[in-house]
Amino acid sequence: MTSADRIDFEMEVEVESASSGPAVDAPNPTSPAPATPGGAKSVVVTTATSGSVTVSLHPLVIMNVSEHWTRLRAQEGSPQTVVGALIGKQKGRNIEVMNSFELVFSAIGEDIIIDREYYNLKEEQFKQVFSDMDFLGWYTTGETPTERDIAVHRQICDINECPVMLMLNPAGRDGEQLPVVLYESVIDVVNGRATMLLAPLTYTLAAEEAERIGVDHVARRSAIKMLVSRVRAVLATVRAIRDGNLPPRPALLREARALSNRLPLLTSQQFRTHFYN
């Protein structure tokens, strides 16, 4: 692991949005999702279907989910499951996912139980600020939906009869397509039984100019804040080694030196003039 990997915990999700005019198309794959790891059966429909709704997704939602996952990974030291709510507007078959907030849940074995009291409190709060927005569905992270996601989706159905599910893949590295897939639930007959499955939805990215500028500013600020915290951690470690509070770690010191060597030299006369005057 390089020194940059130690410092940069920020998951980069590139979102290209139009500053004006129609939304940017970001089609989802309509082919079946691969089987889940470990041989578990897939909960995604095995035939291509046309979605029952048209979805517009705002970049702010993607940034919120990314920040949620990145923050928990930095706090816990390993990837964590995140769950949150999607809010926005719905007119007929047209859904506009505009914002999101985190949800509290309990993990009992492999099951996830949503804290409904916390959701009710958050719903009351966001209704006071965004009175024209409604609860549309939920989000999580992962490569492909699992039976556990279906169980959570059933709980969400108690709040909204036809919720959408957004799944962001933190490990996605395909630069040509966003690592985000939206799903809706369908009932299909599997082995003679009615079974809930998830069908991918096609969505478009939509953002106004003000939102695009704001999201870009917040993303840069969050990245810089994370970088500053990691640099402070490196400095604290180096100082502890210097003061004898920690044993010498040559490999770590070499990485810290390599990182400092990547910084531009700020010893020019022009820099001193602007910095001290």
CSV table of C-alpha atoms in Angstrom, one decimal:
chain,number,residue,atom,x,y,z
A,1,MET,CA,0.0,0.0,0.0
A,2,THR,CA,1.5,3.4,-1.0
A,3,SER,CA,1.5,6.4,1.2
A,4,ALA,CA,-1.1,8.0,-0.9
A,5,ASP,CA,-3.4,5.0,-0.3
A,6,ARG,CA,-2.9,5.4,3.5
A,7,ILE,CA,-3.9,9.0,3.3
A,8,ASP,CA,-6.6,9.2,0.6
A,9,PHE,CA,-9.7,7.5,2.0
A,10,GLU,CA,-12.0,9.5,-0.3
A,11,MET,CA,-13.8,7.3,-2.8
A,12,GLU,CA,-13.9,9.3,-6.1
A,13,VAL,CA,-17.1,9.1,-8.0
A,14,GLU,CA,-16.9,11.1,-11.2
A,15,VAL,CA,-20.3,12.6,-12.1
A,16,GLU,CA,-20.7,14.4,-15.4
A,17,SER,CA,-23.8,16.6,-15.5
A,18,ALA,CA,-25.0,19.1,-18.0
A,19,SER,CA,-24.9,22.7,-16.9
A,20,SER,CA,-28.1,23.4,-18.9
A,21,GLY,CA,-30.5,21.6,-21.2
A,22,PRO,CA,-31.5,17.9,-21.0
A,23,ALA,CA,-30.1,15.6,-18.4
A,24,VAL,CA,-27.1,13.4,-19.2
A,25,ASP,CA,-28.1,9.8,-20.0
A,26,ALA,CA,-26.6,7.2,-17.7
A,27,PRO,CA,-28.2,3.9,-18.8
A,28,ASN,CA,-28.1,0.9,-16.5
A,29,PRO,CA,-27.3,-2.6,-17.8
A,30,THR,CA,-30.4,-4.5,-18.6
A,31,SER,CA,-28.7,-7.8,-18.7
A,32,PRO,CA,-29.0,-10.2,-15.7
A,33,ALA,CA,-26.7,-9.5,-12.8
A,34,PRO,CA,-24.1,-12.2,-12.1
A,35,ALA,CA,-24.6,-14.7,-9.3
A,36,THR,CA,-23.7,-13.4,-5.9
A,37,PRO,CA,-20.4,-14.4,-4.4
A,38,GLY,CA,-20.3,-17.8,-2.7
A,39,GLY,CA,-22.8,-19.4,-5.0
A,40,ALA,CA,-25.8,-17.7,-3.5
A,41,LYS,CA,-28.8,-17.4,-5.9
A,42,SER,CA,-29.3,-14.1,-7.6
A,43,VAL,CA,-32.2,-11.9,-6.6
A,44,VAL,CA,-32.1,-9.9,-9.8
A,45,VAL,CA,-34.6,-10.7,-12.6
A,46,THR,CA,-33.1,-13.1,-15.2
A,47,THR,CA,-34.9,-11.4,-18.2
A,48,ALA,CA,-34.6,-7.9,-19.5
A,49,THR,CA,-37.6,-5.8,-18.4
A,50,SER,CA,-38.7,-2.3,-19.1
A,51,GLY,CA,-39.0,-0.3,-15.9
A,52,SER,CA,-42.4,0.9,-14.7
A,53,VAL,CA,-41.0,4.3,-13.8
A,54,THR,CA,-38.6,6.9,-15.3
A,55,VAL,CA,-35.9,8.1,-12.8
A,56,SER,CA,-33.9,11.2,-12.7
A,57,LEU,CA,-31.0,11.1,-10.3
A,58,HIS,CA,-29.3,14.2,-8.9
A,59,PRO,CA,-25.5,14.1,-8.3
A,60,LEU,CA,-25.9,15.2,-4.7
A,61,VAL,CA,-27.4,11.8,-3.9
A,62,ILE,CA,-24.4,9.9,-5.3
A,63,MET,CA,-22.0,12.2,-3.3
A,64,ASN,CA,-24.0,11.6,-0.1
A,65,VAL,CA,-23.9,7.9,-0.4
A,66,SER,CA,-20.2,8.0,-1.3
A,67,GLU,CA,-19.4,10.2,1.7
A,68,HIS,CA,-21.5,8.0,4.0
A,69,TRP,CA,-19.6,4.8,3.0
A,70,THR,CA,-16.2,6.5,3.0
A,71,ARG,CA,-16.7,8.0,6.5
A,72,LEU,CA,-17.7,4.7,8.0
A,73,ARG,CA,-14.8,2.9,6.4
A,74,ALA,CA,-12.4,5.5,7.8
A,75,GLN,CA,-13.9,5.3,11.3
A,76,GLU,CA,-14.1,1.5,11.5
A,77,GLY,CA,-11.0,0.7,9.5
A,78,SER,CA,-12.8,-1.7,7.1
A,79,PRO,CA,-15.7,-1.5,4.6
A,80,GLN,CA,-19.1,-1.3,6.3
A,81,THR,CA,-22.7,-1.7,5.2
A,82,VAL,CA,-24.5,1.6,4.9
A,83,VAL,CA,-28.3,2.2,4.6
A,84,GLY,CA,-30.1,5.4,3.9
A,85,ALA,CA,-33.3,6.9,2.6
A,86,LEU,CA,-33.9,8.5,-0.8
A,87,ILE,CA,-36.2,11.5,-1.0
A,88,GLY,CA,-37.5,13.6,-3.9
A,89,LYS,CA,-40.5,14.1,-6.1
A,90,GLN,CA,-42.8,11.8,-8.0
A,91,LYS,CA,-45.4,12.8,-10.6
A,92,GLY,CA,-47.1,9.8,-12.1
A,93,ARG,CA,-44.4,7.5,-13.5
A,94,ASN,CA,-41.7,10.1,-13.3
A,95,ILE,CA,-39.4,10.0,-10.2
A,96,GLU,CA,-36.8,12.6,-9.4
A,97,VAL,CA,-34.4,11.5,-6.6
A,98,MET,CA,-33.0,14.7,-5.2
A,99,ASN,CA,-31.6,14.1,-1.8
A,100,SER,CA,-30.9,11.5,0.9
A,101,PHE,CA,-30.3,10.9,4.6
A,102,GLU,CA,-28.8,8.2,6.6
A,103,LEU,CA,-30.8,5.5,8.4
A,104,VAL,CA,-30.1,3.8,11.7
A,105,PHE,CA,-30.4,0.0,11.8
A,106,SER,CA,-29.6,-3.0,13.9
A,107,ALA,CA,-27.6,-6.0,12.6
A,108,ILE,CA,-28.9,-9.3,14.1
A,109,GLY,CA,-26.8,-12.0,12.6
A,110,GLU,CA,-27.1,-11.6,8.8
A,111,ASP,CA,-30.3,-9.6,9.1
A,112,ILE,CA,-30.7,-5.8,9.0
A,113,ILE,CA,-33.6,-4.2,11.0
A,114,ILE,CA,-34.4,-0.6,10.2
A,115,ASP,CA,-35.0,1.6,13.2
A,116,ARG,CA,-38.5,2.9,12.4
A,117,GLU,CA,-38.5,5.4,15.2
A,118,TYR,CA,-35.4,7.1,13.9
A,119,TYR,CA,-36.9,7.1,10.4
A,120,ASN,CA,-40.1,8.7,11.6
A,121,LEU,CA,-38.1,11.4,13.4
A,122,LYS,CA,-36.0,12.2,10.3
A,123,GLU,CA,-39.1,12.2,8.1
A,124,GLU,CA,-40.7,14.8,10.3
A,125,GLN,CA,-37.5,16.9,10.2
A,126,PHE,CA,-37.0,16.8,6.4
A,127,LYS,CA,-40.7,17.5,5.8
A,128,GLN,CA,-40.2,20.8,7.7
A,129,VAL,CA,-37.4,21.8,5.4
A,130,PHE,CA,-38.4,20.0,2.1
A,131,SER,CA,-42.2,20.0,2.4
A,132,ASP,CA,-42.6,19.2,-1.3
A,133,MET,CA,-40.4,16.0,-1.2
A,134,ASP,CA,-41.5,12.5,-0.4
A,135,PHE,CA,-39.8,9.3,0.7
A,136,LEU,CA,-39.0,7.4,-2.5
A,137,GLY,CA,-36.9,4.5,-1.5
A,138,TRP,CA,-33.5,3.5,0.0
A,139,TYR,CA,-29.8,3.1,-0.8
A,140,THR,CA,-27.1,0.8,0.2
A,141,THR,CA,-23.6,-0.3,-1.1
A,142,GLY,CA,-22.4,-3.5,-2.7
A,143,GLU,CA,-21.7,-5.2,-5.9
A,144,THR,CA,-25.0,-6.9,-6.5
A,145,PRO,CA,-28.2,-7.3,-4.4
A,146,THR,CA,-28.6,-10.2,-2.1
A,147,GLU,CA,-31.3,-11.9,-0.1
A,148,ARG,CA,-30.5,-9.6,2.8
A,149,ASP,CA,-31.2,-6.6,0.6
A,150,ILE,CA,-34.6,-8.2,-0.4
A,151,ALA,CA,-35.4,-8.4,3.4
A,152,VAL,CA,-34.5,-4.7,3.8
A,153,HIS,CA,-36.6,-3.8,0.8
A,154,ARG,CA,-39.6,-5.6,2.3
A,155,GLN,CA,-39.3,-3.4,5.4
A,156,ILE,CA,-39.1,-0.3,3.2
A,157,CYS,CA,-42.2,-1.4,1.4
A,158,ASP,CA,-44.1,-0.8,4.7
A,159,ILE,CA,-43.2,2.9,4.3
A,160,ASN,CA,-43.6,3.2,0.5
A,161,GLU,CA,-45.5,0.5,-1.4
A,162,CYS,CA,-43.3,0.9,-4.5
A,163,PRO,CA,-39.9,2.0,-3.4
A,164,VAL,CA,-36.8,2.2,-5.5
A,165,MET,CA,-33.4,0.9,-4.4
A,166,LEU,CA,-30.1,2.5,-5.2
A,167,MET,CA,-26.9,0.4,-4.9
A,168,LEU,CA,-23.5,2.0,-5.2
A,169,ASN,CA,-20.5,-0.3,-5.8
A,170,PRO,CA,-17.5,1.2,-3.9
A,171,ALA,CA,-15.2,-1.3,-5.8
A,172,GLY,CA,-16.3,-0.2,-9.2
A,173,ARG,CA,-13.4,1.0,-11.3
A,174,ASP,CA,-15.1,1.3,-14.8
A,175,GLY,CA,-14.5,4.8,-15.9
A,176,GLU,CA,-17.1,4.6,-18.6
A,177,GLN,CA,-20.1,4.0,-16.4
A,178,LEU,CA,-21.1,5.2,-13.0
A,179,PRO,CA,-20.9,2.4,-10.3
A,180,VAL,CA,-24.6,3.1,-9.4
A,181,VAL,CA,-27.6,0.9,-10.3
A,182,LEU,CA,-31.2,1.6,-9.5
A,183,TYR,CA,-33.7,-1.2,-8.9
A,184,GLU,CA,-37.5,-1.6,-8.5
A,185,SER,CA,-39.1,-4.7,-7.0
A,186,VAL,CA,-41.2,-7.1,-9.1
A,187,ILE,CA,-43.0,-10.3,-8.2
A,188,ASP,CA,-42.0,-13.3,-10.3
A,189,VAL,CA,-42.8,-17.0,-10.0
A,190,VAL,CA,-39.8,-19.0,-9.0
A,191,ASN,CA,-40.2,-22.8,-8.4
A,192,GLY,CA,-43.9,-22.3,-8.4
A,193,ARG,CA,-43.9,-19.6,-5.7
A,194,ALA,CA,-44.4,-15.9,-5.9
A,195,THR,CA,-41.0,-14.3,-5.1
A,196,MET,CA,-39.9,-10.7,-4.8
A,197,LEU,CA,-37.0,-9.9,-7.2
A,198,LEU,CA,-35.3,-6.7,-8.2
A,199,ALA,CA,-35.3,-5.3,-11.7
A,200,PRO,CA,-32.7,-2.7,-12.9
A,201,LEU,CA,-34.0,0.7,-13.9
A,202,THR,CA,-32.7,3.1,-16.5
A,203,TYR,CA,-32.0,6.5,-15.1
A,204,THR,CA,-30.7,9.9,-16.2
A,205,LEU,CA,-28.5,12.4,-14.3
A,206,ALA,CA,-30.1,15.7,-13.8
A,207,ALA,CA,-28.6,18.8,-12.1
A,208,GLU,CA,-29.0,22.5,-12.3
A,209,GLU,CA,-26.0,24.8,-12.7
A,210,ALA,CA,-26.2,25.9,-9.1
A,211,GLU,CA,-26.3,22.4,-7.8
A,212,ARG,CA,-23.4,21.3,-10.0
A,213,ILE,CA,-21.2,24.1,-8.7
A,214,GLY,CA,-22.2,23.4,-5.1
A,215,VAL,CA,-21.6,19.7,-5.3
A,216,ASP,CA,-18.2,20.2,-6.9
A,217,HIS,CA,-17.3,22.7,-4.1
A,218,VAL,CA,-18.4,20.4,-1.3
A,219,ALA,CA,-16.6,17.4,-2.9
A,220,ARG,CA,-13.4,19.3,-3.1
A,221,ARG,CA,-13.8,20.6,0.5
A,222,SER,CA,-14.5,17.1,1.8
A,223,ALA,CA,-11.4,15.7,0.0
A,224,ILE,CA,-9.2,18.4,1.4
A,225,LYS,CA,-10.6,17.9,4.9
A,226,MET,CA,-9.9,14.2,4.7
A,227,LEU,CA,-6.4,14.9,3.4
A,228,VAL,CA,-5.6,17.3,6.2
A,229,SER,CA,-6.7,14.8,8.8
A,230,ARG,CA,-4.5,12.1,7.3
A,231,VAL,CA,-1.5,14.4,7.1
A,232,ARG,CA,-2.0,15.3,10.7
A,233,ALA,CA,-2.0,11.6,11.6
A,234,VAL,CA,1.3,11.1,9.7
A,235,LEU,CA,2.8,14.1,11.5
A,236,ALA,CA,1.7,12.8,14.9
A,237,THR,CA,3.3,9.4,14.2
A,238,VAL,CA,6.6,10.9,13.0
A,239,ARG,CA,6.8,13.2,16.0
A,240,ALA,CA,6.0,10.3,18.4
A,241,ILE,CA,8.9,8.3,16.8
A,242,ARG,CA,11.2,11.3,17.1
A,243,ASP,CA,10.3,11.8,20.8
A,244,GLY,CA,10.8,8.1,21.5
A,245,ASN,CA,7.2,7.4,22.3
A,246,LEU,CA,7.0,4.9,19.4
A,247,PRO,CA,9.6,2.5,18.1
A,248,PRO,CA,11.2,3.4,14.8
A,249,ARG,CA,9.5,2.1,11.7
A,250,PRO,CA,11.8,2.6,8.8
A,251,ALA,CA,9.2,1.5,6.2
A,252,LEU,CA,6.7,4.0,7.4
A,253,LEU,CA,9.3,6.8,7.6
A,254,ARG,CA,10.3,6.1,4.0
A,255,GLU,CA,6.7,6.4,2.9
A,256,ALA,CA,6.3,9.7,4.8
A,257,ARG,CA,9.5,11.0,3.2
A,258,ALA,CA,8.3,9.9,-0.2
A,259,LEU,CA,5.0,11.7,0.4
A,260,SER,CA,6.7,14.9,1.4
A,261,ASN,CA,8.9,14.8,-1.7
A,262,ARG,CA,5.8,14.8,-3.8
A,263,LEU,CA,4.9,18.3,-2.6
A,264,PRO,CA,6.0,21.2,-4.8
A,265,LEU,CA,8.9,23.3,-3.6
A,266,LEU,CA,7.7,26.5,-2.1
A,267,THR,CA,10.9,28.3,-1.7
A,268,SER,CA,10.7,30.7,-4.6
A,269,GLN,CA,11.0,34.5,-4.1
A,270,GLN,CA,7.5,34.9,-5.5
A,271,PHE,CA,6.1,32.6,-2.8
A,272,ARG,CA,7.9,34.3,0.0
A,273,THR,CA,6.7,37.7,-1.2
A,274,HIS,CA,3.0,36.7,-1.4
A,275,PHE,CA,3.2,34.6,1.9
A,276,TYR,CA,4.8,37.2,4.1
A,277,ASN,CA,3.3,40.4,2.8
